CSV table of N, CA and C in Angstrom, one decimal:
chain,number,residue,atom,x,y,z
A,1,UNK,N,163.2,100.7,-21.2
A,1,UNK,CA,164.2,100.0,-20.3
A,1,UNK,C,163.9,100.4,-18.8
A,2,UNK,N,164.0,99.1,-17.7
A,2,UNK,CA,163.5,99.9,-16.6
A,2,UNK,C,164.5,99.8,-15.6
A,3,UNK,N,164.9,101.1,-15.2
A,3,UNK,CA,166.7,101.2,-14.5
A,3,UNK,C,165.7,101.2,-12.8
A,4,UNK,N,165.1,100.6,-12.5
A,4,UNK,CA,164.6,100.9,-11.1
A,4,UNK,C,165.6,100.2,-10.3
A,5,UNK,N,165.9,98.9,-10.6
A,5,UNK,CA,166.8,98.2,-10.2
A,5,UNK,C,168.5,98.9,-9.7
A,6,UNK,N,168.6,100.0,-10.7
A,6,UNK,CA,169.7,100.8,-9.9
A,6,UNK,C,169.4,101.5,-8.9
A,7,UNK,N,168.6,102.0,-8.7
A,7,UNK,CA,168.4,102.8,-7.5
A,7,UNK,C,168.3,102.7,-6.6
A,8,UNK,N,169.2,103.3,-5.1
A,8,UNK,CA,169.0,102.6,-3.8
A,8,UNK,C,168.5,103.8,-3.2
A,9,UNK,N,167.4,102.8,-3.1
A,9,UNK,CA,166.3,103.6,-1.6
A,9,UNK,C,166.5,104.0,-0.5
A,10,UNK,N,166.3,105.2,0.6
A,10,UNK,CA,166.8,105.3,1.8
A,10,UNK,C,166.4,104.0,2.9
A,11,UNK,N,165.3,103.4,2.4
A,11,UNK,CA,164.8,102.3,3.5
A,11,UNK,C,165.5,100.9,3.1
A,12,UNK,N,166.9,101.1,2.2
A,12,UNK,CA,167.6,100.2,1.9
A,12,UNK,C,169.0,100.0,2.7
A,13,UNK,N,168.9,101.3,3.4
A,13,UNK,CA,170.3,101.7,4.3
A,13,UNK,C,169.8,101.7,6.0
A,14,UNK,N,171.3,102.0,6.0
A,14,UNK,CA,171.3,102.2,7.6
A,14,UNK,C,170.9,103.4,7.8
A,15,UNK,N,170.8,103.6,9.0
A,15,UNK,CA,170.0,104.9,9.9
A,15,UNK,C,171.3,105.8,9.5
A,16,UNK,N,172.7,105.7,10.0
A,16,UNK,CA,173.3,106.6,9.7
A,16,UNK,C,173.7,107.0,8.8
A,17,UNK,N,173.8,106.0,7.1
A,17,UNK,CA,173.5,106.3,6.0
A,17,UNK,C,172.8,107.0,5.5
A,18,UNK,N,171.4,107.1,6.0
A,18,UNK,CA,170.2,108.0,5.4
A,18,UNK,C,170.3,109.4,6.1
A,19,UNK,N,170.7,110.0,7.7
A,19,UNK,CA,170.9,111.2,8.1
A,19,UNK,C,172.1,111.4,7.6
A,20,UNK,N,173.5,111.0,7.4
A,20,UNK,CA,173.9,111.6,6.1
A,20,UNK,C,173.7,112.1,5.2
A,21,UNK,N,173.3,111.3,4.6
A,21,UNK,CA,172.5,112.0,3.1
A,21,UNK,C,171.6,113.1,3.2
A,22,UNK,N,170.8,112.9,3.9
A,22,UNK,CA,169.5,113.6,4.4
A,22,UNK,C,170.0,114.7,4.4
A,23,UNK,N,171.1,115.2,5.4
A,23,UNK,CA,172.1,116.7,5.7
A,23,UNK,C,172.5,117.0,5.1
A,24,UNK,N,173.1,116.3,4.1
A,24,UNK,CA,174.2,116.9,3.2
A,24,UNK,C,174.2,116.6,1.7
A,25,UNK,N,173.0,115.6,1.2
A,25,UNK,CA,172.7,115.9,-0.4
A,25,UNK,C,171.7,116.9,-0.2
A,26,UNK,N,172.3,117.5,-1.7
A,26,UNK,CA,171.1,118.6,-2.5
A,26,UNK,C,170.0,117.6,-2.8
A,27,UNK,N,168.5,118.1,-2.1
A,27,UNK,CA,167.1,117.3,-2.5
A,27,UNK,C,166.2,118.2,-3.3
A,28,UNK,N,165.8,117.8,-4.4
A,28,UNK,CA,164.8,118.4,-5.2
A,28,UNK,C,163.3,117.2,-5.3
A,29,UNK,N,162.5,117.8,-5.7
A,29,UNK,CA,161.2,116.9,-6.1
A,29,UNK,C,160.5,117.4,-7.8
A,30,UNK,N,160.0,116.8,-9.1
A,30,UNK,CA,160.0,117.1,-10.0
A,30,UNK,C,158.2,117.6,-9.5
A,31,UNK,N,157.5,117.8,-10.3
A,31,UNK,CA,156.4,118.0,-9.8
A,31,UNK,C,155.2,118.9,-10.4
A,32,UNK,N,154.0,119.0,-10.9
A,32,UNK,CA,152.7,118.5,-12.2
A,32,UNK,C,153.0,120.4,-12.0
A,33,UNK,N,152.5,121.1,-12.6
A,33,UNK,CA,151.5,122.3,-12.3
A,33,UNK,C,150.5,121.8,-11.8
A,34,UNK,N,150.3,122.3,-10.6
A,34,UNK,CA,149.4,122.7,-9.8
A,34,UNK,C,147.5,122.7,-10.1
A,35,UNK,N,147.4,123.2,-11.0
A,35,UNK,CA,146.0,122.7,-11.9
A,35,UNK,C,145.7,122.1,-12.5
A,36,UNK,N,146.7,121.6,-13.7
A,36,UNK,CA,146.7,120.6,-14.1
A,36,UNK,C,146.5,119.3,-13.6
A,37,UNK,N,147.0,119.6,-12.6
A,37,UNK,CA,146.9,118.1,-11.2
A,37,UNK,C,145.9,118.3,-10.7
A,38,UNK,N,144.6,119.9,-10.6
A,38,UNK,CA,143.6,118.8,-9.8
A,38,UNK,C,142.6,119.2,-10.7
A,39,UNK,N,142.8,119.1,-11.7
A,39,UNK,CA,141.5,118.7,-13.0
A,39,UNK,C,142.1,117.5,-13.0
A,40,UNK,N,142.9,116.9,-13.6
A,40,UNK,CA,143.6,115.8,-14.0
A,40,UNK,C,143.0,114.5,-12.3
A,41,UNK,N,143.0,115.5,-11.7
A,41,UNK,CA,142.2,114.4,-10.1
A,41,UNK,C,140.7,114.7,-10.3
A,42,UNK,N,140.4,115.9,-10.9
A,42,UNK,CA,138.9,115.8,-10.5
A,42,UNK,C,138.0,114.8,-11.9
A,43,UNK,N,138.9,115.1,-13.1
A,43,UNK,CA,138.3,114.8,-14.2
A,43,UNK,C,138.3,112.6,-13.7
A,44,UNK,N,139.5,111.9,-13.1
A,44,UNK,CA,139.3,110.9,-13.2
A,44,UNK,C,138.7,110.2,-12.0
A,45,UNK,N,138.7,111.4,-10.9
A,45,UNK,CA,138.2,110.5,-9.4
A,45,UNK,C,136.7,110.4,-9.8
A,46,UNK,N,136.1,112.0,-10.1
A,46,UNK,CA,134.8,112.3,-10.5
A,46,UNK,C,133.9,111.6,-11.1
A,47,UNK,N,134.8,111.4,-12.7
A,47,UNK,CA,134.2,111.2,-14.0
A,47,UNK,C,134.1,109.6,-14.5
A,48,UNK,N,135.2,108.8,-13.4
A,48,UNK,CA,135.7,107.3,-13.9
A,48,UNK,C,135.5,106.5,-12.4
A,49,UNK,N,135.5,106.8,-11.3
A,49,UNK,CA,135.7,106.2,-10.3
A,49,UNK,C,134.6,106.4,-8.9
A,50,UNK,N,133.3,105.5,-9.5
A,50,UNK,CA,132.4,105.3,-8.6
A,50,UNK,C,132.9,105.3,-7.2
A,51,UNK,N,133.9,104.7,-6.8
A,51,UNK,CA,134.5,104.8,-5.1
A,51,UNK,C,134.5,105.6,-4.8
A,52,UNK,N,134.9,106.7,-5.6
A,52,UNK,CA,135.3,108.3,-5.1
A,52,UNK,C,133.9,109.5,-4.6
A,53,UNK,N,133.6,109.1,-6.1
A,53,UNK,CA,131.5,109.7,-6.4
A,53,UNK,C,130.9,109.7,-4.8
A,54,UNK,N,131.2,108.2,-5.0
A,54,UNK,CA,130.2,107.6,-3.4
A,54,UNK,C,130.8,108.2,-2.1
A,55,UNK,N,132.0,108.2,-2.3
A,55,UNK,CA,132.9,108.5,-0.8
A,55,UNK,C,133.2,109.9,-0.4
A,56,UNK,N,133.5,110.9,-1.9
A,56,UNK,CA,133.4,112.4,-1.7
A,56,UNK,C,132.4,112.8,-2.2
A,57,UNK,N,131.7,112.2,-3.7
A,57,UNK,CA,131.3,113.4,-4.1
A,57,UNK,C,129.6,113.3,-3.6
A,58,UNK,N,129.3,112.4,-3.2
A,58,UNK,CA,128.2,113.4,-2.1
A,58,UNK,C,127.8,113.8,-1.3
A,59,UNK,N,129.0,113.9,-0.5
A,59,UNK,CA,129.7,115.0,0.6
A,59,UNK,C,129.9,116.1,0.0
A,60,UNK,N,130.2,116.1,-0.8
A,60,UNK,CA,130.4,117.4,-1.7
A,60,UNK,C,129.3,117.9,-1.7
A,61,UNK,N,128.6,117.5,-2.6
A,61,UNK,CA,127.5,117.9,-3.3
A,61,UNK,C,126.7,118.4,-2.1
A,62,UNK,N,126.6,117.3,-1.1
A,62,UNK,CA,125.6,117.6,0.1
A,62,UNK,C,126.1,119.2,0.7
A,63,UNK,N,127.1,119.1,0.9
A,63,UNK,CA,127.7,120.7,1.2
A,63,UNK,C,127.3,121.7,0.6
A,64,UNK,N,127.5,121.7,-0.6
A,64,UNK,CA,127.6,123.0,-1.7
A,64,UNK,C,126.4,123.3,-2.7
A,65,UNK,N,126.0,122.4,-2.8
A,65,UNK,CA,124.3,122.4,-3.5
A,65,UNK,C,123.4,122.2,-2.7
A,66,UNK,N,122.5,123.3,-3.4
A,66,UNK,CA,121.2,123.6,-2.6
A,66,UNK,C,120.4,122.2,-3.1
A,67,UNK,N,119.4,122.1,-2.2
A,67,UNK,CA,118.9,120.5,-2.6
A,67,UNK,C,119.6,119.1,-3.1
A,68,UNK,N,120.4,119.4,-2.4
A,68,UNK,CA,121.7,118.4,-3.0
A,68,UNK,C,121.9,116.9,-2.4
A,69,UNK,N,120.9,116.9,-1.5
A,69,UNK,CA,120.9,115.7,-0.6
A,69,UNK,C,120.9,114.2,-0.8
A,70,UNK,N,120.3,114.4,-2.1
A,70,UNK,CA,119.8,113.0,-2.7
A,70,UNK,C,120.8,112.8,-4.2
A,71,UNK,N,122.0,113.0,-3.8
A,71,UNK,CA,122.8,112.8,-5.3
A,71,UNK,C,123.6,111.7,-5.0
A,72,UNK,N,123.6,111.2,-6.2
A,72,UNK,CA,124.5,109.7,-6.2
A,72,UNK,C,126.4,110.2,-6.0
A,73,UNK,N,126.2,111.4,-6.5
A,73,UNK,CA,127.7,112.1,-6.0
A,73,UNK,C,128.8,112.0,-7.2
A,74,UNK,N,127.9,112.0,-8.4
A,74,UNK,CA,128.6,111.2,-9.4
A,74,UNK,C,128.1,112.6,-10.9
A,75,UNK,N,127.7,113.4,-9.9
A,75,UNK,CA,127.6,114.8,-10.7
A,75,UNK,C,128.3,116.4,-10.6
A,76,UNK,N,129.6,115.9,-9.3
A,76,UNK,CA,130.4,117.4,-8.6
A,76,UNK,C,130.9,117.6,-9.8
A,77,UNK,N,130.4,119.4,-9.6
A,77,UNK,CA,130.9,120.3,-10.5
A,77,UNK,C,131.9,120.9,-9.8
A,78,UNK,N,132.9,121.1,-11.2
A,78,UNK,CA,134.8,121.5,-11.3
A,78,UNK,C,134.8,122.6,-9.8
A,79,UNK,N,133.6,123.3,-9.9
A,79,UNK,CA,133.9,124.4,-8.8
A,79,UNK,C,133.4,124.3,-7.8
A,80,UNK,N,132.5,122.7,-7.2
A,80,UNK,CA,131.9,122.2,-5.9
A,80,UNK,C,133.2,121.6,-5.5
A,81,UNK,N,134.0,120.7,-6.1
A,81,UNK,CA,135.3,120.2,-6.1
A,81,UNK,C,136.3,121.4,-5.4
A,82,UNK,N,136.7,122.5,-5.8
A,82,UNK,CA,137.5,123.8,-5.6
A,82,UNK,C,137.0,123.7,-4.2
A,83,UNK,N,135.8,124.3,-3.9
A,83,UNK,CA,135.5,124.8,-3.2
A,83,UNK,C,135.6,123.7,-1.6
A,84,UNK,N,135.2,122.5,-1.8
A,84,UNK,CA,135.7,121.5,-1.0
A,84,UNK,C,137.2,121.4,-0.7
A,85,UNK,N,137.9,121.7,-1.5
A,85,UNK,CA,139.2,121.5,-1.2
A,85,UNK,C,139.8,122.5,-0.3
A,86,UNK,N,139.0,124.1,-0.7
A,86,UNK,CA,139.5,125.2,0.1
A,86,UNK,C,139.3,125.0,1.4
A,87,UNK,N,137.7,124.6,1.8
A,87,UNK,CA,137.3,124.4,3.2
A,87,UNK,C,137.9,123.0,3.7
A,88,UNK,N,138.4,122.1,2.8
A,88,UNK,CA,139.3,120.6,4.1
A,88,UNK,C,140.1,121.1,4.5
A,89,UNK,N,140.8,120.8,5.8
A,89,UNK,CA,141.6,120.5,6.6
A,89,UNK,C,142.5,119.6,6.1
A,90,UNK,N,144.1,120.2,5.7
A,90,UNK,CA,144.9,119.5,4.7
A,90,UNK,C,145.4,118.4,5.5
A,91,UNK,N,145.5,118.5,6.5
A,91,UNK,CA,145.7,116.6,7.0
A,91,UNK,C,145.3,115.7,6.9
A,92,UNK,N,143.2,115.9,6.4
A,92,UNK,CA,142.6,114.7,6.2
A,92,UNK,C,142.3,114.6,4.4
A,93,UNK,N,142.9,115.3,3.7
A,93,UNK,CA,142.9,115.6,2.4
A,93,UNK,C,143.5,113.8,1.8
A,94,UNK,N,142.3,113.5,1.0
A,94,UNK,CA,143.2,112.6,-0.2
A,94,UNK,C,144.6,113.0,-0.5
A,95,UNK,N,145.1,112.2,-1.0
A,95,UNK,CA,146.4,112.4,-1.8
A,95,UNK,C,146.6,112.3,-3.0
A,96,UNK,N,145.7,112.3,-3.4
A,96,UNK,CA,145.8,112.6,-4.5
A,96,UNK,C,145.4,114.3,-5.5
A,97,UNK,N,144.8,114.7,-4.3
A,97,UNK,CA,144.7,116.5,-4.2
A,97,UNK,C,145.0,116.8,-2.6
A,98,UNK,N,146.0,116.8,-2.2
A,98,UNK,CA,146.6,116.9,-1.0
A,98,UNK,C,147.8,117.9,-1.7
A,99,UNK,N,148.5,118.8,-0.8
A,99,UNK,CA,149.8,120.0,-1.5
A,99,UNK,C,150.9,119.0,-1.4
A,100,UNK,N,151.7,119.3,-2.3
A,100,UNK,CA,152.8,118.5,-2.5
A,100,UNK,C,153.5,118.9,-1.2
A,101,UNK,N,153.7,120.2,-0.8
A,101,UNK,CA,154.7,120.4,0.2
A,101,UNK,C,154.2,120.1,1.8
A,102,UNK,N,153.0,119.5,1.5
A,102,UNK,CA,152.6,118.7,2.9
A,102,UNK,C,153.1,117.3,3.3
């Protein structure tokens, strides 16, 4: 059953409606473990999604492996992955391995 239809959105209100709320409801966010979430990003961007291969992973690769120049990008290992993440700059980070509290 899908209750989306009950839910009202803050971009459904008025401005004063929403800083209301904003100040004075209790806000929580539910949210993966932390690892879980970026195997679960590396296993499907990596392992299933040529766009990604091509767009990060051989930037990656080119970074982190020696002789690495000529890779389709569609071979980053779990720990070339890590290691790119440690050295981005979290503003230009995917979002889909970006911190939740960013």
């Amino acid at each position: 059953m899908d209750h989306k239809s009950d839910l009202v959105f803050l971009g459904d209100m008025k401005p004063e409606e929403i800083s209301y709320r904003l100040k004075h409801y209790y806000k929580f966010i539910f949210v993966r473990n932390p690892m879980e979430r970026l195997l679960s990003a590396y296993r499907n961007k990596f392992g299933e999604i040529k766009e990604y291969q091509q767009k990060y992973g051989v930037e990656i690769v080119r970074r982190y492996r020696k002789n690495g120049g000529n890779s389709a990008g569609d071979d980053v290992s779990f720990s070339e992955f890590l290691q790119y993440l440690l050295d981005e700059d979290v503003e230009r980070m995917n979002e889909h391995w970006m911190p939740i509290y960013n």
